[in-house]
mmCIF file of C-alpha atoms and ligand atoms in Angstrom:
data_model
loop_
_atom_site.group_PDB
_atom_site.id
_atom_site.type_symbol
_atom_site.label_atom_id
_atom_site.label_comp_id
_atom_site.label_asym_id
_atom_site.label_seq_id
_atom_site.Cartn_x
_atom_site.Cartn_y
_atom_site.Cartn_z
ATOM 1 C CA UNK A 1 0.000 0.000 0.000
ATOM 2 C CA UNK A 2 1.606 3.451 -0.784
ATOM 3 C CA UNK A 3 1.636 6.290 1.925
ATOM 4 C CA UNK A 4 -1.142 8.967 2.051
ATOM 5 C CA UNK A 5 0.709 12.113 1.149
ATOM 6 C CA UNK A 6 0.410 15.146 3.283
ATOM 7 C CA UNK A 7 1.663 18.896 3.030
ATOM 8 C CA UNK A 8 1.322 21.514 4.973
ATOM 9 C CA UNK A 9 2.764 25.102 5.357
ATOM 10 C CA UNK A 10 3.687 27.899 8.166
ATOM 11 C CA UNK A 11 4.183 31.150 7.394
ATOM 12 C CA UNK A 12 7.925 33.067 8.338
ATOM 13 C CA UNK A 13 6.341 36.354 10.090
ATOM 14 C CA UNK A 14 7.627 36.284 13.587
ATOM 15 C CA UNK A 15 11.319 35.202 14.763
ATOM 16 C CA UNK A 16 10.094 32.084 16.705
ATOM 17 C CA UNK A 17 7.135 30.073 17.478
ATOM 18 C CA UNK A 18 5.457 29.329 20.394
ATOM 19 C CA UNK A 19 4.279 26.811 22.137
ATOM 20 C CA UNK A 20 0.706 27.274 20.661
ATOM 21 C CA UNK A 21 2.315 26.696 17.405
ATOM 22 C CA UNK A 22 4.438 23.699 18.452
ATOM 23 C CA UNK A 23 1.679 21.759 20.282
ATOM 24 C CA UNK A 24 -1.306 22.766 18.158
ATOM 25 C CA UNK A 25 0.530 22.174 14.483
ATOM 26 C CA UNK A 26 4.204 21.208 14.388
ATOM 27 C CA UNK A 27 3.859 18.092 17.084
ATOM 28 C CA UNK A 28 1.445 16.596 14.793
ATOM 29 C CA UNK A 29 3.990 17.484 11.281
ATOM 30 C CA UNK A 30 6.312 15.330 13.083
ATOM 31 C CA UNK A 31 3.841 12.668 14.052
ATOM 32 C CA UNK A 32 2.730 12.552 10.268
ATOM 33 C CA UNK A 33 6.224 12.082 8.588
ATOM 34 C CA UNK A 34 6.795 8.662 10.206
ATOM 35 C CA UNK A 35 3.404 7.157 8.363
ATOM 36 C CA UNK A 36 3.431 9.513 5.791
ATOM 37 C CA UNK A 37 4.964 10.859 2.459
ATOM 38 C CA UNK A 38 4.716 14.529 4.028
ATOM 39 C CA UNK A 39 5.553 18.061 2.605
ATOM 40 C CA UNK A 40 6.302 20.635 4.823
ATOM 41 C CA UNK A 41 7.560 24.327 3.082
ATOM 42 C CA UNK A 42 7.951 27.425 5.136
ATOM 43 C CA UNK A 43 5.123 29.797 2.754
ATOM 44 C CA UNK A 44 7.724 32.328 2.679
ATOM 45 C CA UNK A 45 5.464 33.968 -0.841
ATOM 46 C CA UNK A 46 2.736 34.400 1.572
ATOM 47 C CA UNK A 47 4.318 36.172 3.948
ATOM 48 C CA UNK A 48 4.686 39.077 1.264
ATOM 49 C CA UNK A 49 0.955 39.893 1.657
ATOM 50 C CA UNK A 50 2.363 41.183 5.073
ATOM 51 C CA UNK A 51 4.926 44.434 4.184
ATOM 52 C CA UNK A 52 8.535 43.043 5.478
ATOM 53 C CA UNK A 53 11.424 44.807 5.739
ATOM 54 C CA UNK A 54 13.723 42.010 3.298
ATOM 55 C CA UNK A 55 16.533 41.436 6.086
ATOM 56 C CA UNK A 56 13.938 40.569 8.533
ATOM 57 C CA UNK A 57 11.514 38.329 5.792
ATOM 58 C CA UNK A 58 15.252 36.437 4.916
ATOM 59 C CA UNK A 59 16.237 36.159 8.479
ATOM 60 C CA UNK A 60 12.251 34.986 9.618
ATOM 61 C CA UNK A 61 12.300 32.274 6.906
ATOM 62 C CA UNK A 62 15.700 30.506 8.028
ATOM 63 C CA UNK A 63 14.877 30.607 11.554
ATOM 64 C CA UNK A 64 11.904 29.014 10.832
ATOM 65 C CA UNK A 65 13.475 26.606 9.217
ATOM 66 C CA UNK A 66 15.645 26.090 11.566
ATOM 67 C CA UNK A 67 13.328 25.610 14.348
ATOM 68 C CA UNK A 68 11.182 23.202 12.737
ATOM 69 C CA UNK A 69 14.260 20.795 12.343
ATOM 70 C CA UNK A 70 15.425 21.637 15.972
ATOM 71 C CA UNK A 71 11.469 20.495 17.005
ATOM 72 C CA UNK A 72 11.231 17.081 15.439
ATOM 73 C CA UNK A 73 10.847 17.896 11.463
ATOM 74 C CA UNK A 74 13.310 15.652 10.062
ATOM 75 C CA UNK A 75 14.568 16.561 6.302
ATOM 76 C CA UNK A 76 15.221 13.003 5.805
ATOM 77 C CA UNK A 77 11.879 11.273 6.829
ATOM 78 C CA UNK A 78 10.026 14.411 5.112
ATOM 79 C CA UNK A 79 10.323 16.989 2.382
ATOM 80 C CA UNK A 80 11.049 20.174 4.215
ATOM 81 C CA UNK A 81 11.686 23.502 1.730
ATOM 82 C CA UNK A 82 11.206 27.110 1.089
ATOM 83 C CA UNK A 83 8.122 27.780 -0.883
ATOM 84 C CA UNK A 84 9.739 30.561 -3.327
ATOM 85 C CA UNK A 85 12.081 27.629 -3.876
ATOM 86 C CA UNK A 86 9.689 25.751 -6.267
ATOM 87 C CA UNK A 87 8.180 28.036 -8.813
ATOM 88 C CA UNK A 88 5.615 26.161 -9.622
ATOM 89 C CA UNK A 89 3.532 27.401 -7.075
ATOM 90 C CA UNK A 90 3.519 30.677 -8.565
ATOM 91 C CA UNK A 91 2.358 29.258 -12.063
ATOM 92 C CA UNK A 92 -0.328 26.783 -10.522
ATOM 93 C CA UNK A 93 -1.384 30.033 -8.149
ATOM 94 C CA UNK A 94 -2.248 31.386 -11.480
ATOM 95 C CA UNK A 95 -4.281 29.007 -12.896
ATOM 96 C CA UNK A 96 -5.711 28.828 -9.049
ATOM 97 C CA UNK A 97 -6.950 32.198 -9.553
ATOM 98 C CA UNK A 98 -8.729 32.065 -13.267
ATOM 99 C CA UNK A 99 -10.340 29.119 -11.733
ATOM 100 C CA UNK A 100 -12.410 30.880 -8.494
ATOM 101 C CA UNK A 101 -14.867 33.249 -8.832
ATOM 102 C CA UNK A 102 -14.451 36.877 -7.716
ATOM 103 C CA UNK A 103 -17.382 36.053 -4.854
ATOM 104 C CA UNK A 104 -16.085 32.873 -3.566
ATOM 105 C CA UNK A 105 -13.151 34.329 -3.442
ATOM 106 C CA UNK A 106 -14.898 37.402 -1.492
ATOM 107 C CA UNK A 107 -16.341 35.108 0.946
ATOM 108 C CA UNK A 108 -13.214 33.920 2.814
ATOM 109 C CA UNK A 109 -13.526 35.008 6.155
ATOM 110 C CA UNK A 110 -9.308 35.382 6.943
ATOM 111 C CA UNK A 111 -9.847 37.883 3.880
ATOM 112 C CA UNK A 112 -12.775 39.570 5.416
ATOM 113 C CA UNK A 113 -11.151 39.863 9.052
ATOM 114 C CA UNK A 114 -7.607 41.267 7.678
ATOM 115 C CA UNK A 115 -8.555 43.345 5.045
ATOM 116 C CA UNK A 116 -10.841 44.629 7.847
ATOM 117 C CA UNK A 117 -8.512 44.751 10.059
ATOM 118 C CA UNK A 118 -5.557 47.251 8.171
ATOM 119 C CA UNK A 119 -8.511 49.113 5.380
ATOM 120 C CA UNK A 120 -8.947 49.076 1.655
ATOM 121 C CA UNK A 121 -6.166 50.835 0.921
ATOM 122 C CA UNK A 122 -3.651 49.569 2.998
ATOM 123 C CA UNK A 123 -4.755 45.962 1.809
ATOM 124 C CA UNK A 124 -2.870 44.157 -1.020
ATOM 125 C CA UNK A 125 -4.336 42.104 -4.109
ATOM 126 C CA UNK A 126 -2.148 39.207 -2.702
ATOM 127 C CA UNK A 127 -3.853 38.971 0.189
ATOM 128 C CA UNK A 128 -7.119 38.311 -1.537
ATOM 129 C CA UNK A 129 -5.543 35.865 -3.826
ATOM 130 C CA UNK A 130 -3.832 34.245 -0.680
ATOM 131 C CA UNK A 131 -5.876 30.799 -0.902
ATOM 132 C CA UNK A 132 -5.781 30.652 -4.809
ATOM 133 C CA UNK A 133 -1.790 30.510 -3.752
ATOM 134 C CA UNK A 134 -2.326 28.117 -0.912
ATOM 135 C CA UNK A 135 -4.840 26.082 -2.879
ATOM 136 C CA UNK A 136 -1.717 25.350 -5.255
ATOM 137 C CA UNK A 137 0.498 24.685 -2.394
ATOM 138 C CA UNK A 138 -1.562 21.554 -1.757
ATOM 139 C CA UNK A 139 -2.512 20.270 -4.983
ATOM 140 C CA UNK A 140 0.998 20.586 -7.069
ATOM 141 C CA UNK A 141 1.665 17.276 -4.378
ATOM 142 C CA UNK A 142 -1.557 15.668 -4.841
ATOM 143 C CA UNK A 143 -2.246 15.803 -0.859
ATOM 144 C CA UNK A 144 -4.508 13.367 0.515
ATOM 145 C CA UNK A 145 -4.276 15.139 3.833
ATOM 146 C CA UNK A 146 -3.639 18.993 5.037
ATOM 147 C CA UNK A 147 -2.980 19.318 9.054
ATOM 148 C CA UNK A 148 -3.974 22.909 10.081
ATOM 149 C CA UNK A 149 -5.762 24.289 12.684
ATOM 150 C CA UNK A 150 -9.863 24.617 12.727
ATOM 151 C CA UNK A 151 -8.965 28.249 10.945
ATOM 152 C CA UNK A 152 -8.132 27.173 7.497
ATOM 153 C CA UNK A 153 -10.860 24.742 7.514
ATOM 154 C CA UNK A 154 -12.439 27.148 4.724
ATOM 155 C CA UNK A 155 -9.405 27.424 2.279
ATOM 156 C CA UNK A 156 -9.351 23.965 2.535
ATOM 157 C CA UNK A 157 -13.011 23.683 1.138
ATOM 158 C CA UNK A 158 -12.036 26.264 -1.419
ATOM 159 C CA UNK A 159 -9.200 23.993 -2.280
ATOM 160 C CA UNK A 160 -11.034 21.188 -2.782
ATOM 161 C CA UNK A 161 -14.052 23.013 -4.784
ATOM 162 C CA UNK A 162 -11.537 24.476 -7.384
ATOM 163 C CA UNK A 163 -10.049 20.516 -7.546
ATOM 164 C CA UNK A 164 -13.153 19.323 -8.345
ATOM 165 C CA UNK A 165 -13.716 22.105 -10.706
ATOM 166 C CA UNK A 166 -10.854 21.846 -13.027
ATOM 167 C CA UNK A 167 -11.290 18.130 -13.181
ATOM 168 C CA UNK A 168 -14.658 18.045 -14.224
ATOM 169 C CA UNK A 169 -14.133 20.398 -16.720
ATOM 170 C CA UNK A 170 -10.574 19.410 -17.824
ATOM 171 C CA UNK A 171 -10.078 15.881 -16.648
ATOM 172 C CA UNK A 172 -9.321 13.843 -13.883
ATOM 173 C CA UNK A 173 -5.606 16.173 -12.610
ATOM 174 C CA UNK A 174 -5.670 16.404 -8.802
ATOM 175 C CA UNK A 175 -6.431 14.600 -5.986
ATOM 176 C CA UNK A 176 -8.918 16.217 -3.687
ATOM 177 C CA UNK A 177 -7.128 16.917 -0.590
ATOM 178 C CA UNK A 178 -9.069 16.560 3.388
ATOM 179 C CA UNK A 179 -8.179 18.883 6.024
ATOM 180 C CA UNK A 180 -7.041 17.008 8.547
ATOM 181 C CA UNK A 181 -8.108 19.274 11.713
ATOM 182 C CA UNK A 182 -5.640 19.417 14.673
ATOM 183 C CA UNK A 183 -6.768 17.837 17.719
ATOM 184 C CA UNK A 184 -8.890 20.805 20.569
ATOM 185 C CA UNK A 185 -6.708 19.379 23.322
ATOM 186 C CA UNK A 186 -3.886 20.957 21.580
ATOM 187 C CA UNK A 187 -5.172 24.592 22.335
ATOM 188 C CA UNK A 188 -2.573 26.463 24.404
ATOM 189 C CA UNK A 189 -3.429 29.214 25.949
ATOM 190 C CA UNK A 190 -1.464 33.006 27.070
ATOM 191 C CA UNK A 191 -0.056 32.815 30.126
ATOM 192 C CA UNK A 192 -1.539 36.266 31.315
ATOM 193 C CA UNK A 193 -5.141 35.939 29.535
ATOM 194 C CA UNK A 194 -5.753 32.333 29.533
ATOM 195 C CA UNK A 195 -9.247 32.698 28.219
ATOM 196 C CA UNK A 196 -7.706 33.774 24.986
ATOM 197 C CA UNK A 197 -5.083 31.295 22.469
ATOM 198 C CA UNK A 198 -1.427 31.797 22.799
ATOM 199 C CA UNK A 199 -0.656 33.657 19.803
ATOM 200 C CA UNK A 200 1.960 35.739 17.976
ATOM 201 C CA UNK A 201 -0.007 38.872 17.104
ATOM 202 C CA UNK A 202 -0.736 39.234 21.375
ATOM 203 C CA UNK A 203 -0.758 42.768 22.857
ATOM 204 C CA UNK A 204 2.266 41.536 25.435
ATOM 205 C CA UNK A 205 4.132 39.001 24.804
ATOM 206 C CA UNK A 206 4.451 38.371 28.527
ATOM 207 C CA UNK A 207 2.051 35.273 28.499
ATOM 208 C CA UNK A 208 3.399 33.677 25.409
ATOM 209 C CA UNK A 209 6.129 31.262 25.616
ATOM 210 C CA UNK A 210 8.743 31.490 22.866
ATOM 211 C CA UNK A 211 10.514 28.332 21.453
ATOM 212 C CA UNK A 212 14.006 30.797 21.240
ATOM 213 C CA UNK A 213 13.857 33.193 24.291
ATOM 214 C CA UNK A 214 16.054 32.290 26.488
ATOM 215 C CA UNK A 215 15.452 29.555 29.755
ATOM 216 C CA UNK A 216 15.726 32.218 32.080
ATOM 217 C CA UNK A 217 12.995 34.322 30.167
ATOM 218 C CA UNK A 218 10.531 31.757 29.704
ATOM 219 C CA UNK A 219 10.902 30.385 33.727
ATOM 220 C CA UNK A 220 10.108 33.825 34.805
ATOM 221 C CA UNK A 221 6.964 33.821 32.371
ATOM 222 C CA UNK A 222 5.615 30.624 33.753
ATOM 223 C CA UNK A 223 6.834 31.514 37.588
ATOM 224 C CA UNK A 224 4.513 34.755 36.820
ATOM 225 C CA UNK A 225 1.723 33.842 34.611
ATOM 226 C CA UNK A 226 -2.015 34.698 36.146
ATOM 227 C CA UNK A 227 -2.998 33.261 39.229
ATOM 228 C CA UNK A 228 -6.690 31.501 39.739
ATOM 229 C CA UNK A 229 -8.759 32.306 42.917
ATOM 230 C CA UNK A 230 -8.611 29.207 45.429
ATOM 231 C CA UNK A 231 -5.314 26.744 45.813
ATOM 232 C CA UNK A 232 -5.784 23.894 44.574
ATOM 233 C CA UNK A 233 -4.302 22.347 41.324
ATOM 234 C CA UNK A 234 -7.259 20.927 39.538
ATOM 235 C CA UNK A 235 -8.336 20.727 35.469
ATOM 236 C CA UNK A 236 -11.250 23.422 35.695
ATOM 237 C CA UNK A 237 -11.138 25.374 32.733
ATOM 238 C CA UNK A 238 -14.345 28.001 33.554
ATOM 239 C CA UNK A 239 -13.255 28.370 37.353
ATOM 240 C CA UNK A 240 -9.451 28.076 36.721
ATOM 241 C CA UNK A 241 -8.192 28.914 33.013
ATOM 242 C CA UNK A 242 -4.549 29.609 34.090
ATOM 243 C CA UNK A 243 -4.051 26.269 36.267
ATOM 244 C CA UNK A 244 -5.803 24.396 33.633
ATOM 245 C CA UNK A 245 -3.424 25.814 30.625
ATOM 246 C CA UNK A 246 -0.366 25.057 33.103
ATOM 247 C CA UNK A 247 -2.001 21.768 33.281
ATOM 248 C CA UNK A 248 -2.199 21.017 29.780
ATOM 249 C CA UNK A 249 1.301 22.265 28.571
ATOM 250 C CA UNK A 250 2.950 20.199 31.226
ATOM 251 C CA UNK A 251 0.816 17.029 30.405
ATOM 252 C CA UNK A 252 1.409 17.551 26.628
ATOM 253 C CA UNK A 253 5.249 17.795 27.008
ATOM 254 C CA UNK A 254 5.757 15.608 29.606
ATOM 255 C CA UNK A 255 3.576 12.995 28.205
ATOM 256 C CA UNK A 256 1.856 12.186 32.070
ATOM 257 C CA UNK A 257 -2.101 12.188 32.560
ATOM 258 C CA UNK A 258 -3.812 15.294 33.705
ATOM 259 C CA UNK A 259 -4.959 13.521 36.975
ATOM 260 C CA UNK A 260 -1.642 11.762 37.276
ATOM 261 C CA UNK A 261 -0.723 15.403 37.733
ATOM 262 C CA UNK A 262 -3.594 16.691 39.712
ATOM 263 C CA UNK A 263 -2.684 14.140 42.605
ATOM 264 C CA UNK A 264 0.692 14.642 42.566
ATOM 265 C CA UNK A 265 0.138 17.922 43.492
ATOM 266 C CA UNK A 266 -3.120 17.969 45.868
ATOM 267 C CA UNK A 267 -2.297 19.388 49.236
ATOM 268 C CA UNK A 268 0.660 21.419 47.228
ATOM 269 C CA UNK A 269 0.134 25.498 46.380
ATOM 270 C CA UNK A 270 -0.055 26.906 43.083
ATOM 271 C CA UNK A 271 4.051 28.044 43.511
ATOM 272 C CA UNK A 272 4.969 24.763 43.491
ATOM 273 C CA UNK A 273 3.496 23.669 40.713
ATOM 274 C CA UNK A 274 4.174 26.892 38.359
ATOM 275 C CA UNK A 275 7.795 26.055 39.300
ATOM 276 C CA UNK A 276 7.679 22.486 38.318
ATOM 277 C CA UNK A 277 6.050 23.755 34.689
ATOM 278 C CA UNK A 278 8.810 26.246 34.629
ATOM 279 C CA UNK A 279 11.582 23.174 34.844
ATOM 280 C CA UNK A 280 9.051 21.190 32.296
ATOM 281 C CA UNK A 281 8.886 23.319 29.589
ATOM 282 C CA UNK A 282 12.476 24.943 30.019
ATOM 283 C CA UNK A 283 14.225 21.145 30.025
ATOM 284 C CA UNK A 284 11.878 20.413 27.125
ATOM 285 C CA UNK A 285 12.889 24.012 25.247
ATOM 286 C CA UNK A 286 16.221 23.903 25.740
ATOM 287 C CA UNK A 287 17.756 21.441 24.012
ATOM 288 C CA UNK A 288 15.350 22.481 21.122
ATOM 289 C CA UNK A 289 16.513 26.345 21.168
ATOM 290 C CA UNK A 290 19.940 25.119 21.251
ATOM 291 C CA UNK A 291 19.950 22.975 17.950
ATOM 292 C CA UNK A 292 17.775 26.037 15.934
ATOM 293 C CA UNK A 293 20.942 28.266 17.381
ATOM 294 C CA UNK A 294 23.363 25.835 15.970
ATOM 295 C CA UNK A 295 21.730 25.258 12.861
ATOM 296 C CA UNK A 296 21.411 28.911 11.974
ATOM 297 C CA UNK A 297 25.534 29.120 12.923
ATOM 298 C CA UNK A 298 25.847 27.370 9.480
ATOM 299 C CA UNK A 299 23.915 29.491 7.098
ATOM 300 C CA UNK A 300 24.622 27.722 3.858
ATOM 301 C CA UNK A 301 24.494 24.029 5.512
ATOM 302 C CA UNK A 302 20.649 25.203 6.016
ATOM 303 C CA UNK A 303 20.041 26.647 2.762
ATOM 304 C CA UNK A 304 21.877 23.273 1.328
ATOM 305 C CA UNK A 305 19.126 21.538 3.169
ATOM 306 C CA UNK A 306 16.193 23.190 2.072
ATOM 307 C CA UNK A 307 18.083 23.192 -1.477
ATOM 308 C CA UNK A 308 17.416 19.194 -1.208
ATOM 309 C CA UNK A 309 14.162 19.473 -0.296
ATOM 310 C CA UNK A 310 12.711 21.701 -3.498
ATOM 311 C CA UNK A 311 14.733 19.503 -5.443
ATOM 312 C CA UNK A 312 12.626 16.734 -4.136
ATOM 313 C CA UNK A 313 9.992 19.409 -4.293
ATOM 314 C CA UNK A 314 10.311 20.190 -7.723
ATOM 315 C CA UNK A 315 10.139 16.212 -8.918
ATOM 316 C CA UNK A 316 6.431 16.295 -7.996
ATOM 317 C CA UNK A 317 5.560 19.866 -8.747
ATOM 318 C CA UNK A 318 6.505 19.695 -12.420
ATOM 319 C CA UNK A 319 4.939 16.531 -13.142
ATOM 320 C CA UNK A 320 1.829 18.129 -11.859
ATOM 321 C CA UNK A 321 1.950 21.630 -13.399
ATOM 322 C CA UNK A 322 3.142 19.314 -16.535
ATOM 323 C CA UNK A 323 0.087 17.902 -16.910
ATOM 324 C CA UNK A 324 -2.485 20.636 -15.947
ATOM 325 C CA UNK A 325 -0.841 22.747 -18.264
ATOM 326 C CA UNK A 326 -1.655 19.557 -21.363
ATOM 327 C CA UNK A 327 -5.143 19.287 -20.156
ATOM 328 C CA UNK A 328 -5.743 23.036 -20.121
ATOM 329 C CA UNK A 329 -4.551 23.250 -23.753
ATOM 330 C CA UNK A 330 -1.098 24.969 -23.353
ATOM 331 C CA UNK A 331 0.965 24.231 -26.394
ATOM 332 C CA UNK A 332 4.059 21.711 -25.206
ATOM 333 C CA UNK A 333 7.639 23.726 -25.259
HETATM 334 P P1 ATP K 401 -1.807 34.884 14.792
HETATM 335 O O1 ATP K 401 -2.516 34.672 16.099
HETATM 336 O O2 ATP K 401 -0.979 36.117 14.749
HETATM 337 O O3 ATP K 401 -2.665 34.675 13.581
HETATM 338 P P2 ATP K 401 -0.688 32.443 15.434
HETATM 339 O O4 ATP K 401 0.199 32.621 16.591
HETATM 340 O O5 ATP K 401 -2.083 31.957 15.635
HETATM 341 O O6 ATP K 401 -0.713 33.788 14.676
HETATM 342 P P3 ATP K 401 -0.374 31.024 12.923
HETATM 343 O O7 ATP K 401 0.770 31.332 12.015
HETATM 344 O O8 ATP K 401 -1.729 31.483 12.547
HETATM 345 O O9 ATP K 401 0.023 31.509 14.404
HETATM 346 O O10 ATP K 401 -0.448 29.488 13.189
HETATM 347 C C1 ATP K 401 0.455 28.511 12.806
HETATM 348 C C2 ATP K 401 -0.101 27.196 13.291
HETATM 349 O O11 ATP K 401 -0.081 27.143 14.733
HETATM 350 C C3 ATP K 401 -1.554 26.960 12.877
HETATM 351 O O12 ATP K 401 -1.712 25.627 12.461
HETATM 352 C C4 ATP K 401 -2.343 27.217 14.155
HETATM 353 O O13 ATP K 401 -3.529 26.457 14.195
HETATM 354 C C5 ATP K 401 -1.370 26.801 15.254
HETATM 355 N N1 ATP K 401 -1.582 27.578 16.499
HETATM 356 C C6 ATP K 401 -1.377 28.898 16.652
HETATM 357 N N2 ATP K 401 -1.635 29.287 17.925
HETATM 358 C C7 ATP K 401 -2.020 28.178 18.599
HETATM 359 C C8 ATP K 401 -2.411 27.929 19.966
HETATM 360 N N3 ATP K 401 -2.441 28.880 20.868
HETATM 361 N N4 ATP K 401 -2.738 26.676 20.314
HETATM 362 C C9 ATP K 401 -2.683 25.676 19.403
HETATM 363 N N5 ATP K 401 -2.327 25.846 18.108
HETATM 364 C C10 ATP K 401 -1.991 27.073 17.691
HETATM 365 N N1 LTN K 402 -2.716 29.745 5.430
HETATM 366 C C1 LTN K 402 -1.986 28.896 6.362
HETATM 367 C C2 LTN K 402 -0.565 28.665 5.916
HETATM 368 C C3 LTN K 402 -0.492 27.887 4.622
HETATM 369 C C4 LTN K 402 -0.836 26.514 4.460
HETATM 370 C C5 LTN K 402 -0.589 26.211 3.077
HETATM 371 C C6 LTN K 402 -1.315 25.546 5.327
HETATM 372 C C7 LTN K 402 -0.089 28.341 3.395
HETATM 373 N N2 LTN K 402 -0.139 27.335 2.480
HETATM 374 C C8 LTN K 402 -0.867 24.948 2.572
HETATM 375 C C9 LTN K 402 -1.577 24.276 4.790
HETATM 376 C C10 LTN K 402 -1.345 23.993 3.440
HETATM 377 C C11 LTN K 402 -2.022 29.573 7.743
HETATM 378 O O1 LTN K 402 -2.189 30.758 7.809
HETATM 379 N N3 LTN K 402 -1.847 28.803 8.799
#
């Protein structure tokens, strides 16, 4: 039986991840590539739609590279590469976009909310073609499977409408992909408003925990992250959102039961246990940070890596492309 192939992307727009982002997406990329023929690329051509000054944009897309290698994403079980790396997503994002309509295209709600968000004018065309891109991300590898979070459950629909589209009119060309949606257990929470996800774009980052700050930084955000009312350490998300999100990280990385937890620390205040998180998530970070560090020591070794990968890439791409292009009536070179 051959593997089911999966891809999936991340976009390059902060210097590190989180721990929202590991738990709730990158966990499960390396759970996939040992029972899977996955595709991971850092969606570096996305990351335009966001204006970036192009030190930063170059810097953001190694370190992301880098960390996802330091976390478990392993270049040889996988193919790991830099979107802008392949070309063909650029032509297939083309064909992506003469393909959707102008109101299903309007209807996206990450669209609505950003565009929203920053005003007509200070919007970009590229950010309302986003999806068309990402649609071609998935189907230039004939994905059977796309891990994101609940988010993206609608590009993934969009993705799947345009397959179905261009096969019925054109013949049979690409698989229709499935989102395969994350797991709701793998919600993390900020440490300082844990009623609200973990996430990059936060007011402070005081309550999110970054896979490269340093130990030090990240103890100090755990040791001081928002206390519940009462004393005990019990799962209670309504009554105690900040003990329950400690709870969960340190379960998730430590691989131990939530009640296995909860009675090791009955009769024990919340100190204690915010300082036993603290060691959890700093032994588990550590190492990690380190490796990114050292990767990103030897620039071109990286770049040599992710070389391999669109090379690998790029074997799959063109045959795809290859053929849209013949059934779409494109003369042969
Ligand atoms: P922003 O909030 O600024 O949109 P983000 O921090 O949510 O950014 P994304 O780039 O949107 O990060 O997400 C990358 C991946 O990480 C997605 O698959 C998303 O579902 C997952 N993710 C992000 N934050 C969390 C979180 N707090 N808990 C679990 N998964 C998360
Ligand atoms: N839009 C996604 C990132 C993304 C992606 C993809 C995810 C771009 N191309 C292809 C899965 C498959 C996001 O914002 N998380």
């Amino acid at each position: 039986m051959t593997m089911k192939r999966v891809l999936s992307g991340i976009q390059p727009t902060h210097d590190s991840f989180h721990l929202g982002n590991y738990l709730g997406a990158v966990k499960q990329w390396v759970e996939l590539q040992h029972k899977h023929d996955a595709f991971y690329c850092v969606v570096d051509l996305h990351a335009l739609t966001i204006e970036t000054d192009p030190a930063l944009l170059r810097k953001r897309s190694l370190a992301s590279a880098a960390q996802l290698i330091a976390l478990g994403v392993d270049p040889d079980k996988c193919t790991l590469f830099l979107q802008s790396h392949v070309s063909e997503h650029n032509q297939l994002g083309w064909i992506m976009e003469c393909l959707a309509g102008f109101g299903e295209a309007s209807r996206m709600t990450q669209f609505k909310d950003k565009s929203q968000k920053s005003g007509t004018d200070r919007t970009v065309v590229g950010l309302f073609t986003y999806p068309m891109l990402q649609a071609a991300d998935i189907l230039l590898y004939q994905a059977d499977l796309v891990p994101v979070g609940e988010d993206q459950r609608q590009h993934i629909e969009l993705t799947r409408d345009l397959a179905g589209r261009f096969n019925s009119r054109y013949g049979d060309t690409f698989q229709l992909p499935e989102a395969y949606i994350l797991k709701a257990g793998a919600k993390i929470n900020d440490l300082q408003d844990p009623t609200s996800k973990m996430s990059k774009s936060a007011n402070s980052m005081q309550g999110v925990i970054e896979i490269m700050d340093t130990p030090e930084v990240n103890a100090k955000k755990i040791k001081s992250s928002m206390t519940d009312t009462g004393r005990e350490v019990l799962f209670n998300e309504k009554e105690k959102p900040g003990i329950s999100n400690l709870l969960t990280i340190h379960s998730a990385l430590s691989g131990r039961s939530i009640s296995e937890l909860e009675s090791e620390f009955a009769g024990k205040g919340y100190g204690d246990f915010k300082s036993t998180v603290a060691d959890v998530v700093v032994d588990y970070l550590r190492p990690i940070r380190q490796r990114a560090l050292e990767l990103l020591e030897d620039e071109s070794g990286l770049i040599a890596v992710l070389r391999q990968g669109a090379e690998k890439a790029q074997v799959v791409a063109e045959k795809t492309l290859a053929s849209t292009y013949k059934n779409l009536g494109l003369v042969e070179r």
